[in-house]
Amino acid sequence: MNTYLRLLAFVRPYIPRLILAVICIMMAASANLYIPWILKEVIDKVLADKDLLTLNIIAGGIVVVFLLRGIFFYGQTYLMAYIGQRIIIDIRSAVYRHFQRLSLSYYEKRQTGTLMSYVTNDVAALQNALVDNVIDGVTEGMTLIGSLGAMFYIHWKLSLLTIITLPLVAQTINIFGKKLRTTSHVMQERAADITSVLQETISAIRVIKSFVREDHEIQRFENENYKNFRAQMKNAQLMALLTPIVEFLSAVGVTLIIWYGGLEVINGNLTAGSLIAFLMYVVNLSNPIKRLSRVYGGIQRSLAAAQRIFTVLDTEPEIQNMPGAVALPAIRGEVAFHSVDFSYKTGEPTLQDISIQARPGQMVAIVGASGAGKTTIANLIPRFYDPCSGYISIDGIDIKTVTVESLREQIGIVPQETVLFNGSAYENIRYGRLDATRDEIIEAAKAANAHQFISRMPEGYETQIGERGSKLSGGQRQRIAIARAILKNPRVLILDEATSALDTESEKLVQEALDKLMSGRTSFVIAHRLSTIKRAHVILVMEKGRIVEQGTHEQLMAHGGAYYNLHQVQFSSNKAAR
Ligand SMILES: Nc1ncnc2c1ncn2[C@@H]1O[C@H](COP(=O)(O)OP(=O)(O)OP(=O)(O)O)[C@@H](O)[C@H]1O
């Protein structure tokens, strides 16, 4: 019921149109009710009395009825399509808006394909159900009530006999409805699984090919495909059973009517025209019963989809503004961690007792083995996650007390892998600050050593890059990311050094660009190569979530501990590589 009410909230803005649509549907459906009555009049009066004038009037009337029916049919279809599409657009936007608000942790726990299927499959299921069910529901409901009324008017005993079968049919529909709801839920989940495997394997096609796992993936896909088939068939089987059962029950009723009605005509209690009209109304009746059962199935399906959509909308983002959070004023860039502990999963600490002091403009390098927690430290600064205990301050202000937006606006991130959006090089750099002028964008590209290669591309800054555009090299992508960050002009920077090696020339260009970017800003550099961080003001050496050493390169080398060892390992492997 709750789901119905919530769906109704989306329908509310379109209620005037919906009323108009329902009027159109009722008017169009009422044509089904006129025809048997007209036939009764023709047989009992016009044909019996050979009344030519009335015959002409009736013939003209039928044409007019069908003309009007056509007009109302147009109205119902157009209006319902409009309302259905509008509601779907609203729901889809609501889900998408909510997706943008949800925290990173939400995405990490779920597969991309599943999330995509909420916006595609579920919303589409809802749309079909909304439009078709309202039209069918009103048309058939109206035909049902109108036909029953006319039947009782013609012969109430015969009508009672007919509707004895109705509770039987209703009960059957009820039982099937419950089962259908379960099977359609499973069906939607299976469809989401397929999308999910598909999405995963398409984006990982390189990995699949490099491991020669095509057959393995085909097998996996076929498993999901088959599971989907099973779920679809279960649903189809129920649907296939429902119709014949309902039809059989209806047929038994019709036979009874012909027998008893025939007796009444023979006994002179009923005219021939009335019996024919009565039978036509009964036929009218079987259609709504059949269709209404389908509407019922459709409603169950859409409720299942709606429930999944509402579950998404009900998920609260983990990272939220505190009540009364204020905007972070323009910062100088003093970043401090105060005894911060953090874990992704309760009971498995990822960071323990982290304390860091970075003065404005300083470069802090974080080094350590893979999995030591370097990225996690960086993730806490823009509040992608919140510490479990301890706190982080910027210019002495606890970052939990300010709005997330104002905090992230002042932090620049250059990730390991640059994500390019479909669009021109210009647009991709502008992502750093949407109101930047063309000159500012070109300035940023120049500072990031990106101007030259962009200018050399066929359409310069207008060249399409990203998934569907020209491919850029690793170093070029990084320079686009650096240009973005320069444009954003943040006081605090987080650099995740790319692990993939660049050639010396490209490396030099990237390093130069990074140096320009970092100058004057507080920067946290997640370093994989020690050569780039010698001049860092502080180097933090991480081991299993703890800072085990900190100091400058010289201090740490002199200390001869973990950093020294890391250095020796890298130095000797570099030498070996040469
Ligand atoms: N989103 C997550 N959910 C659960 N555990 C995570 C998540 N991200 C990282 N971890 C775990 O936390 C630990 C620290 O990971 P982190 O990414 O911070 O290490 P890192 O030092 O940056 O490693 P690398 O150099 O390989 O990038 C690892 O054991 C990792 O498996």
Coordinates of C-alpha atoms and ligand atoms in Angstrom, one line a residue:
M1 CA 0.0 0.0 0.0
N2 CA 2.8 2.3 0.9
T3 CA 4.3 1.7 -2.5
Y4 CA 1.0 2.7 -4.1
L5 CA 0.9 5.9 -2.1
R6 CA 4.4 6.8 -3.0
L7 CA 3.7 6.2 -6.7
L8 CA 0.7 8.4 -6.3
A9 CA 3.0 11.2 -5.2
F10 CA 4.6 11.1 -8.7
V11 CA 1.2 11.1 -10.4
R12 CA -0.1 14.1 -8.4
P13 CA 1.2 16.9 -10.7
Y14 CA -0.6 15.3 -13.6
I15 CA -4.0 14.8 -12.0
P16 CA -6.0 17.3 -14.2
R17 CA -4.7 15.6 -17.3
L18 CA -5.3 12.2 -15.8
I19 CA -9.0 13.1 -15.1
L20 CA -9.3 14.2 -18.7
A21 CA -7.7 11.0 -19.9
V22 CA -10.0 8.9 -17.8
I23 CA -13.0 10.8 -19.3
C24 CA -11.7 10.0 -22.8
I25 CA -11.2 6.3 -21.9
M26 CA -14.7 6.1 -20.4
M27 CA -16.3 7.7 -23.5
A28 CA -14.4 5.5 -25.9
A29 CA -15.2 2.4 -23.9
S30 CA -18.9 3.2 -23.7
A31 CA -19.2 2.4 -27.4
N32 CA -18.9 -1.2 -26.5
L33 CA -22.1 -0.8 -24.4
Y34 CA -24.2 0.8 -27.1
I35 CA -23.9 -1.8 -29.8
P36 CA -25.7 -4.8 -28.1
W37 CA -28.5 -2.4 -27.1
I38 CA -28.9 -1.1 -30.6
L39 CA -29.0 -4.6 -31.9
K40 CA -31.7 -5.5 -29.5
E41 CA -33.8 -2.6 -30.7
V42 CA -33.2 -3.5 -34.4
I43 CA -34.2 -7.1 -33.9
D44 CA -37.2 -6.6 -31.5
K45 CA -38.6 -3.4 -32.9
V46 CA -37.2 -2.3 -36.3
L47 CA -37.2 -5.7 -38.0
A48 CA -40.5 -6.9 -36.3
D49 CA -42.3 -3.6 -37.3
K50 CA -40.4 -3.1 -40.6
D51 CA -39.7 0.5 -39.4
L52 CA -37.5 2.0 -42.1
L53 CA -37.2 5.5 -40.5
T54 CA -35.8 4.1 -37.2
L55 CA -33.5 1.8 -39.1
N56 CA -32.0 4.9 -40.9
I57 CA -31.6 6.8 -37.6
I58 CA -29.9 3.8 -36.0
A59 CA -27.6 3.3 -38.9
G60 CA -26.6 7.0 -38.8
G61 CA -26.2 6.8 -35.0
I62 CA -23.8 3.9 -35.3
V63 CA -21.5 5.9 -37.6
V64 CA -21.6 8.9 -35.2
V65 CA -20.8 6.6 -32.2
F66 CA -17.8 5.2 -34.0
L67 CA -16.6 8.6 -35.1
L68 CA -16.8 9.9 -31.5
R69 CA -15.1 6.8 -30.3
G70 CA -12.2 7.4 -32.6
I71 CA -11.8 11.0 -31.3
F72 CA -11.9 9.8 -27.6
F73 CA -9.5 7.0 -28.4
Y74 CA -7.0 9.5 -29.8
G75 CA -7.4 11.6 -26.6
Q76 CA -6.9 8.6 -24.3
T77 CA -3.8 7.3 -26.0
Y78 CA -2.2 10.7 -26.4
L79 CA -2.9 11.9 -22.8
M80 CA -1.9 8.6 -21.2
A81 CA 1.4 8.5 -23.2
Y82 CA 2.1 12.0 -22.0
I83 CA 1.3 11.3 -18.4
G84 CA 3.3 8.0 -18.4
Q85 CA 6.3 9.6 -20.0
R86 CA 6.3 12.6 -17.7
I87 CA 6.1 10.4 -14.6
I88 CA 8.9 8.2 -15.9
I89 CA 11.1 11.2 -16.6
D90 CA 10.4 12.5 -13.1
I91 CA 11.2 9.1 -11.5
R92 CA 14.3 8.5 -13.6
S93 CA 15.6 12.0 -12.7
A94 CA 14.8 11.4 -9.0
V95 CA 16.8 8.1 -9.1
Y96 CA 19.7 9.7 -11.0
R97 CA 19.8 12.8 -8.6
H98 CA 19.8 10.4 -5.7
F99 CA 22.7 8.4 -7.3
Q100 CA 24.7 11.6 -7.4
R101 CA 24.1 12.2 -3.7
L102 CA 25.0 8.7 -2.6
S103 CA 28.4 8.2 -1.1
L104 CA 31.2 6.2 -2.6
S105 CA 30.7 3.3 -0.2
Y106 CA 27.3 2.7 -1.7
Y107 CA 28.8 2.2 -5.2
E108 CA 31.6 -0.1 -3.8
K109 CA 29.0 -2.5 -2.4
R110 CA 27.1 -2.8 -5.7
Q111 CA 27.7 -3.8 -9.2
T112 CA 27.5 -1.0 -11.9
G113 CA 25.1 -3.1 -14.0
T114 CA 22.6 -3.6 -11.1
L115 CA 22.6 0.2 -10.5
M116 CA 22.1 0.9 -14.2
S117 CA 19.3 -1.6 -14.3
Y118 CA 17.3 0.5 -11.7
V119 CA 17.3 3.4 -14.1
T120 CA 16.7 1.4 -17.3
N121 CA 14.9 -1.9 -16.7
D122 CA 12.9 -1.0 -13.6
V123 CA 11.9 2.4 -14.8
A124 CA 10.8 0.9 -18.2
A125 CA 8.8 -1.8 -16.4
L126 CA 7.0 0.9 -14.4
Q127 CA 6.3 3.0 -17.5
N128 CA 4.7 0.1 -19.5
A129 CA 2.6 -0.9 -16.5
L130 CA 1.5 2.7 -15.7
V131 CA 0.2 3.5 -19.2
D132 CA -1.2 0.1 -20.2
N133 CA -2.8 -0.6 -16.8
V134 CA -4.6 2.7 -16.5
I135 CA -6.1 2.4 -20.0
D136 CA -7.0 -1.3 -19.7
G137 CA -8.1 -0.9 -16.1
V138 CA -10.5 1.9 -16.8
T139 CA -11.7 0.6 -20.2
E140 CA -12.3 -2.9 -18.9
G141 CA -13.7 -1.8 -15.6
M142 CA -16.2 0.4 -17.3
T143 CA -17.2 -2.3 -19.8
L144 CA -17.6 -4.7 -16.9
I145 CA -19.9 -2.4 -14.8
G146 CA -21.9 -1.2 -17.8
S147 CA -22.4 -4.6 -19.2
L148 CA -23.5 -6.0 -15.8
G149 CA -26.0 -3.1 -15.4
A150 CA -27.5 -3.7 -18.8
M151 CA -27.7 -7.5 -18.1
F152 CA -29.6 -7.0 -14.8
Y153 CA -31.9 -4.6 -16.6
I154 CA -32.7 -7.2 -19.3
H155 CA -33.1 -10.3 -17.0
W156 CA -32.0 -10.3 -13.4
K157 CA -32.2 -14.1 -12.8
L158 CA -30.2 -14.8 -15.9
S159 CA -27.7 -12.3 -14.7
L160 CA -27.4 -13.8 -11.3
L161 CA -26.7 -17.2 -12.9
T162 CA -23.9 -15.6 -14.9
I163 CA -22.2 -14.0 -12.0
I164 CA -22.1 -17.1 -10.0
T165 CA -18.9 -18.0 -11.9
L166 CA -17.4 -14.6 -11.1
P167 CA -16.1 -15.2 -7.5
L168 CA -14.6 -18.4 -8.8
V169 CA -12.7 -16.5 -11.5
A170 CA -11.7 -13.7 -9.0
Q171 CA -10.3 -16.2 -6.6
T172 CA -8.3 -17.9 -9.3
I173 CA -6.9 -14.5 -10.3
N174 CA -6.0 -13.7 -6.7
I175 CA -4.0 -16.9 -6.3
F176 CA -2.1 -16.4 -9.6
G177 CA -1.5 -12.7 -8.8
K178 CA 0.5 -13.5 -5.7
K179 CA 2.6 -16.0 -7.5
L180 CA 3.1 -13.6 -10.4
R181 CA 4.4 -11.0 -8.1
T182 CA 7.1 -13.3 -6.8
T183 CA 8.1 -14.5 -10.2
S184 CA 8.3 -11.1 -11.7
H185 CA 10.5 -9.9 -8.9
V186 CA 12.9 -12.8 -9.7
M187 CA 12.6 -12.0 -13.4
Q188 CA 13.8 -8.4 -12.8
E189 CA 16.7 -9.5 -10.7
R190 CA 17.8 -12.0 -13.3
A191 CA 17.6 -9.3 -16.0
A192 CA 19.8 -7.1 -13.8
D193 CA 22.3 -9.9 -13.4
I194 CA 22.7 -10.2 -17.1
T195 CA 23.2 -6.4 -17.5
S196 CA 25.7 -6.6 -14.7
V197 CA 27.8 -9.4 -16.3
L198 CA 27.6 -7.7 -19.6
Q199 CA 28.7 -4.3 -18.2
E200 CA 31.5 -5.9 -16.2
T201 CA 32.9 -8.0 -19.1
I202 CA 32.6 -5.2 -21.7
S203 CA 34.6 -2.9 -19.5
A204 CA 37.1 -5.6 -18.6
I205 CA 37.5 -7.0 -22.2
R206 CA 41.2 -6.3 -22.2
V207 CA 41.7 -8.3 -19.0
I208 CA 39.6 -11.1 -20.4
K209 CA 41.6 -11.3 -23.6
S210 CA 44.9 -11.0 -21.9
F211 CA 44.0 -14.0 -19.7
V212 CA 42.4 -15.8 -22.6
R213 CA 39.2 -16.2 -20.5
E214 CA 36.8 -15.7 -23.4
D215 CA 35.3 -19.2 -23.0
H216 CA 35.1 -18.8 -19.2
E217 CA 33.2 -15.6 -19.7
I218 CA 30.9 -17.1 -22.3
Q219 CA 30.2 -19.9 -19.9
R220 CA 29.4 -17.4 -17.1
F221 CA 27.2 -15.3 -19.4
E222 CA 25.4 -18.3 -20.6
N223 CA 24.7 -19.4 -17.0
E224 CA 23.1 -16.0 -16.2
N225 CA 21.3 -16.1 -19.6
Y226 CA 19.9 -19.5 -18.8
K227 CA 18.8 -18.4 -15.3
N228 CA 17.0 -15.5 -16.9
F229 CA 15.3 -17.9 -19.3
R230 CA 14.1 -20.0 -16.3
A231 CA 12.7 -17.0 -14.5
Q232 CA 11.0 -15.8 -17.7
M233 CA 9.5 -19.2 -18.4
K234 CA 8.2 -19.5 -14.8
N235 CA 6.4 -16.3 -15.3
A236 CA 5.2 -17.2 -18.8
Q237 CA 4.0 -20.5 -17.5
L238 CA 1.8 -18.8 -14.9
M239 CA 0.5 -16.3 -17.4
A240 CA -0.2 -19.2 -19.9
L241 CA -2.2 -21.1 -17.3
L242 CA -4.1 -18.1 -16.1
T243 CA -5.8 -17.3 -19.4
P244 CA -7.2 -20.8 -20.3
I245 CA -8.5 -21.4 -16.7
V246 CA -10.3 -18.1 -16.7
E247 CA -11.7 -18.7 -20.2
F248 CA -12.9 -22.2 -19.3
L249 CA -14.8 -20.9 -16.3
S250 CA -16.3 -18.1 -18.5
A251 CA -17.4 -20.7 -21.1
V252 CA -19.2 -22.8 -18.6
G253 CA -21.2 -19.7 -17.6
V254 CA -22.1 -18.9 -21.3
T255 CA -23.4 -22.4 -21.9
L256 CA -25.6 -22.1 -18.8
I257 CA -27.0 -18.8 -20.1
I258 CA -27.8 -20.1 -23.6
W259 CA -29.6 -23.0 -22.1
Y260 CA -31.6 -21.1 -19.5
G261 CA -32.1 -18.0 -21.7
G262 CA -33.3 -20.2 -24.5
L263 CA -35.9 -21.7 -22.2
E264 CA -37.1 -18.2 -21.2
V265 CA -37.5 -17.2 -24.9
I266 CA -39.4 -20.4 -25.6
N267 CA -41.7 -19.7 -22.6
G268 CA -42.2 -16.1 -23.8
N269 CA -40.5 -14.4 -20.9
L270 CA -37.7 -12.9 -23.0
T271 CA -37.5 -11.5 -26.5
A272 CA -35.1 -12.9 -29.0
G273 CA -33.4 -9.5 -29.4
S274 CA -32.9 -9.3 -25.6
L275 CA -31.3 -12.7 -25.4
I276 CA -28.9 -11.8 -28.3
A277 CA -28.1 -8.5 -26.6
F278 CA -27.6 -10.4 -23.3
L279 CA -25.2 -12.8 -24.8
M280 CA -23.2 -9.9 -26.4
Y281 CA -22.9 -8.3 -23.0
V282 CA -21.7 -11.6 -21.5
V283 CA -19.1 -11.8 -24.3
N284 CA -18.3 -8.2 -23.4
L285 CA -17.8 -9.4 -19.9
S286 CA -15.3 -12.1 -20.6
N287 CA -12.9 -9.7 -22.1
P288 CA -12.6 -7.4 -19.1
I289 CA -12.2 -10.4 -16.8
K290 CA -9.4 -11.7 -18.9
R291 CA -7.8 -8.3 -19.3
L292 CA -8.3 -7.3 -15.7
S293 CA -6.3 -10.3 -14.7
R294 CA -3.5 -9.2 -16.9
V295 CA -3.8 -5.7 -15.5
Y296 CA -3.4 -7.3 -12.1
G297 CA -0.3 -9.1 -13.2
G298 CA 1.0 -5.9 -14.6
I299 CA 0.4 -4.0 -11.4
Q300 CA 2.2 -6.6 -9.4
R301 CA 5.1 -6.3 -11.8
S302 CA 5.2 -2.6 -11.6
L303 CA 5.0 -2.7 -7.8
A304 CA 8.0 -4.9 -7.7
A305 CA 9.9 -2.5 -9.9
A306 CA 8.6 0.5 -7.9
Q307 CA 9.7 -1.2 -4.7
R308 CA 13.2 -1.6 -6.0
I309 CA 13.3 2.0 -7.1
F310 CA 12.0 3.3 -3.8
T311 CA 14.7 1.2 -2.0
V312 CA 17.3 3.2 -3.9
L313 CA 15.6 6.5 -3.1
D314 CA 15.4 5.5 0.6
T315 CA 19.1 4.9 0.9
E316 CA 20.6 7.7 2.9
P317 CA 24.1 8.9 1.8
E318 CA 26.6 7.9 4.4
I319 CA 28.5 11.2 4.1
Q320 CA 26.1 14.1 4.8
N321 CA 26.3 17.6 5.9
M322 CA 25.9 17.9 9.6
P323 CA 22.9 19.9 10.8
G324 CA 24.0 23.5 10.8
A325 CA 27.1 22.8 8.7
V326 CA 28.5 26.0 7.3
A327 CA 30.5 26.7 4.1
L328 CA 34.3 26.3 4.6
P329 CA 35.8 29.8 4.1
A330 CA 38.6 30.3 1.7
I331 CA 41.4 28.3 3.2
R332 CA 45.2 28.7 3.5
G333 CA 45.7 25.0 3.3
E334 CA 46.9 23.8 6.7
V335 CA 45.8 20.1 6.9
A336 CA 46.0 18.1 10.0
F337 CA 45.0 14.5 11.0
H338 CA 44.4 14.1 14.7
S339 CA 44.8 10.5 15.9
V340 CA 42.6 9.2 13.0
D341 CA 41.4 5.6 13.0
F342 CA 39.5 4.2 10.0
S343 CA 38.1 0.9 8.8
Y344 CA 36.1 0.0 5.7
K345 CA 34.6 -2.9 7.6
T346 CA 34.0 -2.9 11.3
G347 CA 36.6 -5.0 13.1
E348 CA 39.2 -4.7 10.4
P349 CA 41.2 -1.5 11.0
T350 CA 42.6 0.0 7.8
L351 CA 44.2 3.1 9.4
Q352 CA 45.3 3.3 13.0
D353 CA 46.3 6.4 15.0
I354 CA 47.2 8.6 12.0
S355 CA 48.5 12.1 13.0
I356 CA 49.8 14.4 10.3
Q357 CA 50.6 18.1 10.2
A358 CA 50.9 19.8 6.8
R359 CA 51.5 23.5 6.8
P360 CA 50.2 25.6 3.9
G361 CA 52.1 25.0 0.7
Q362 CA 54.0 21.9 2.0
M363 CA 54.4 18.7 0.0
V364 CA 53.5 15.6 2.0
A365 CA 54.5 12.3 0.3
I366 CA 53.0 9.0 1.4
V367 CA 54.9 5.9 0.6
G368 CA 54.5 2.2 1.6
A369 CA 53.7 -1.2 0.2
S370 CA 50.6 -1.9 -1.7
G371 CA 47.6 -2.1 0.6
A372 CA 49.3 -0.1 3.4
G373 CA 46.6 2.5 3.4
K374 CA 48.0 5.4 1.3
T375 CA 44.9 5.9 -0.9
T376 CA 42.7 5.6 2.2
I377 CA 44.5 8.5 3.9
A378 CA 43.9 10.6 0.8
N379 CA 40.3 9.6 0.6
L380 CA 39.6 11.0 4.1
I381 CA 40.6 14.5 3.2
P382 CA 37.7 15.3 0.8
R383 CA 35.4 13.2 3.0
F384 CA 34.9 10.3 0.6
Y385 CA 34.8 8.5 3.9
D386 CA 34.7 9.7 7.5
P387 CA 37.2 8.6 10.2
C388 CA 35.9 6.2 12.8
S389 CA 37.6 8.1 15.5
G390 CA 39.9 11.2 15.6
Y391 CA 39.3 14.0 13.2
I392 CA 40.8 15.9 10.3
S393 CA 41.1 19.7 10.3
I394 CA 41.8 22.3 7.6
D395 CA 43.0 25.6 8.9
G396 CA 42.0 24.4 12.4
I397 CA 38.4 23.7 11.3
D398 CA 37.1 20.1 11.8
I399 CA 36.1 19.2 8.2
K400 CA 33.0 17.4 9.5
T401 CA 31.5 20.7 10.6
V402 CA 31.6 22.3 7.1
T403 CA 29.5 21.4 4.0
V404 CA 30.9 18.7 1.9
E405 CA 30.5 20.8 -1.3
S406 CA 32.5 23.7 0.1
L407 CA 35.2 21.3 1.3
R408 CA 35.6 19.5 -2.0
E409 CA 35.5 22.8 -4.0
Q410 CA 38.8 23.7 -2.4
I411 CA 40.5 20.3 -2.9
G412 CA 42.0 19.2 -6.2
I413 CA 42.5 15.5 -7.0
V414 CA 44.7 14.1 -9.8
P415 CA 43.9 10.4 -9.8
Q416 CA 46.0 7.5 -10.9
E417 CA 43.8 6.9 -13.9
T418 CA 42.4 10.0 -15.6
V419 CA 38.7 9.6 -16.5
L420 CA 37.8 11.5 -19.6
F421 CA 34.2 12.2 -20.5
N422 CA 32.9 12.0 -24.0
G423 CA 33.4 15.5 -25.3
S424 CA 36.1 17.8 -26.6
A425 CA 39.5 18.3 -25.0
Y426 CA 38.2 21.8 -24.2
E427 CA 35.1 20.5 -22.3
N428 CA 37.2 17.9 -20.5
I429 CA 39.5 20.6 -19.1
R430 CA 36.6 22.9 -18.4
Y431 CA 35.3 20.2 -16.0
G432 CA 37.7 21.7 -13.5
R433 CA 35.8 25.0 -13.3
L434 CA 32.6 25.3 -15.4
D435 CA 32.6 29.1 -15.6
A436 CA 36.2 29.3 -16.8
T437 CA 36.8 31.5 -19.9
R438 CA 38.5 30.1 -23.1
D439 CA 41.7 32.0 -22.2
E440 CA 41.8 30.5 -18.7
I441 CA 41.3 27.0 -20.2
I442 CA 44.2 27.5 -22.7
E443 CA 46.4 29.0 -19.9
A444 CA 45.7 25.9 -17.7
A445 CA 46.5 23.6 -20.6
K446 CA 49.7 25.5 -21.3
A447 CA 50.7 25.3 -17.6
A448 CA 50.0 21.5 -17.7
N449 CA 52.2 21.0 -20.8
A450 CA 49.0 20.0 -22.7
H451 CA 48.6 22.9 -25.0
Q452 CA 51.1 21.6 -27.6
F453 CA 49.6 18.2 -28.1
I454 CA 46.1 19.5 -28.0
S455 CA 46.9 22.1 -30.7
R456 CA 48.4 19.4 -32.8
M457 CA 45.2 17.3 -32.8
P458 CA 43.1 17.5 -36.0
E459 CA 40.5 19.9 -34.5
G460 CA 42.6 21.3 -31.7
Y461 CA 40.7 22.0 -28.5
E462 CA 37.5 20.8 -30.2
T463 CA 38.8 17.3 -30.9
Q464 CA 36.6 14.7 -29.4
I465 CA 38.4 12.7 -26.7
G466 CA 37.1 10.1 -24.2
E467 CA 35.4 6.8 -24.8
R468 CA 34.1 7.6 -28.3
G469 CA 36.8 10.0 -29.3
S470 CA 40.5 9.8 -30.1
K471 CA 42.5 7.9 -27.7
L472 CA 45.2 9.8 -25.7
S473 CA 48.3 8.3 -24.3
G474 CA 48.7 7.8 -20.6
G475 CA 50.9 10.9 -20.2
Q476 CA 48.5 13.0 -22.3
R477 CA 45.6 11.9 -20.2
Q478 CA 47.5 12.8 -17.0
R479 CA 48.2 16.3 -18.4
I480 CA 44.5 16.8 -19.1
A481 CA 43.9 15.9 -15.5
I482 CA 46.6 18.3 -14.3
A483 CA 45.1 21.1 -16.5
R484 CA 41.7 20.4 -14.9
A485 CA 43.2 20.7 -11.4
I486 CA 45.1 23.9 -12.3
L487 CA 41.9 25.4 -13.6
K488 CA 40.2 24.5 -10.4
N489 CA 43.0 26.3 -8.5
P490 CA 42.5 24.5 -5.1
R491 CA 44.6 25.2 -2.0
V492 CA 44.9 21.5 -1.2
L493 CA 46.0 18.9 -3.7
I494 CA 45.9 15.1 -3.7
L495 CA 48.0 13.4 -6.3
D496 CA 47.9 9.7 -6.9
E497 CA 51.0 9.1 -8.9
A498 CA 50.4 6.9 -11.9
T499 CA 51.9 3.5 -11.5
S500 CA 52.3 2.7 -15.2
A501 CA 55.6 3.9 -16.4
L502 CA 55.8 6.6 -19.0
D503 CA 58.6 7.1 -21.5
T504 CA 61.3 9.5 -20.3
E505 CA 60.1 12.4 -22.5
S506 CA 56.5 12.1 -21.4
E507 CA 57.5 11.6 -17.8
K508 CA 59.5 14.8 -17.9
L509 CA 56.5 16.8 -19.3
V510 CA 54.1 15.3 -16.7
Q511 CA 56.6 16.0 -13.8
E512 CA 57.1 19.6 -14.9
A513 CA 53.3 20.1 -15.1
L514 CA 52.9 18.5 -11.6
D515 CA 55.7 20.7 -10.2
K516 CA 53.9 23.8 -11.5
L517 CA 50.6 22.5 -10.1
M518 CA 52.0 21.8 -6.7
S519 CA 53.9 25.0 -6.2
G520 CA 52.3 27.0 -3.4
R521 CA 49.7 24.4 -2.6
T522 CA 49.5 21.9 0.2
S523 CA 49.9 18.6 -1.6
F524 CA 49.6 15.0 -0.6
V525 CA 51.4 12.8 -3.0
I526 CA 50.8 9.1 -3.0
A527 CA 54.1 8.0 -4.4
H528 CA 55.0 4.8 -6.1
R529 CA 58.4 5.9 -7.2
L530 CA 60.6 7.4 -4.6
S531 CA 62.6 9.4 -7.1
T532 CA 59.8 12.0 -7.5
I533 CA 59.5 12.8 -3.8
K534 CA 63.0 13.6 -2.6
R535 CA 62.1 17.2 -2.2
A536 CA 58.9 16.6 -0.1
H537 CA 58.7 18.5 3.1
V538 CA 57.5 15.4 4.9
I539 CA 57.6 11.8 3.8
L540 CA 55.2 9.4 5.6
V541 CA 56.1 5.8 5.5
M542 CA 53.1 3.5 5.9
E543 CA 53.0 -0.1 7.0
K544 CA 49.7 -2.0 7.6
G545 CA 47.7 1.2 8.3
R546 CA 50.2 2.9 10.5
I547 CA 52.7 5.6 10.0
V548 CA 56.0 3.9 10.9
E549 CA 58.4 6.7 10.0
Q550 CA 58.2 10.3 9.0
G551 CA 60.7 13.0 8.0
T552 CA 62.6 14.4 5.0
H553 CA 64.3 12.2 2.5
E554 CA 67.7 12.9 4.1
Q555 CA 66.5 12.3 7.6
L556 CA 64.9 9.0 6.7
M557 CA 67.9 7.8 4.7
A558 CA 70.1 8.6 7.6
H559 CA 67.7 6.8 9.9
G560 CA 68.3 3.6 7.9
G561 CA 64.8 2.1 8.6
A562 CA 61.8 1.2 6.5
Y563 CA 62.3 4.1 4.0
Y564 CA 65.9 3.3 3.6
N565 CA 65.0 -0.3 2.8
L566 CA 62.3 0.7 0.3
H567 CA 64.8 3.0 -1.3
Q568 CA 67.4 0.3 -1.6
V569 CA 64.9 -2.1 -3.1
Q570 CA 63.7 0.4 -5.8
F571 CA 67.2 1.5 -6.5
S572 CA 68.5 -2.0 -7.1
S573 CA 65.5 -3.0 -9.2
N574 CA 65.9 0.2 -11.3
K575 CA 69.5 -0.7 -11.8
A576 CA 68.6 -4.2 -12.8
A577 CA 66.0 -2.8 -15.3
R578 CA 68.7 -0.8 -16.9
Ligands
LIG1 N1 36.5 0.4 -0.7 C1 37.1 -0.5 0.1 N2 36.4 -1.4 0.8 C2 37.0 -2.2 1.6 N3 38.4 -2.3 1.8 C3 39.2 -1.5 1.1 C4 38.6 -0.5 0.2 N4 39.6 0.2 -0.4 C5 40.7 -0.3 0.1 N5 40.5 -1.3 1.0 C6 41.5 -2.1 1.8 O1 42.1 -1.2 2.6 C7 43.5 -1.4 2.7 C8 44.3 -0.2 2.3 O2 44.0 0.1 0.9 P1 44.6 1.4 0.2 O3 44.0 1.5 -1.2 O4 44.5 2.6 1.0 O5 46.1 1.0 0.0 P2 47.3 1.7 -0.8 O6 48.4 1.8 0.1 O7 46.8 2.9 -1.4 O8 47.6 0.6 -1.9 P3 48.1 0.7 -3.4 O9 49.4 1.2 -3.4 O10 48.0 -0.7 -3.9 O11 47.1 1.6 -4.1 C9 43.8 -2.6 1.7 O12 43.9 -3.8 2.5 C10 42.6 -2.7 0.9 O13 42.3 -4.0 0.5

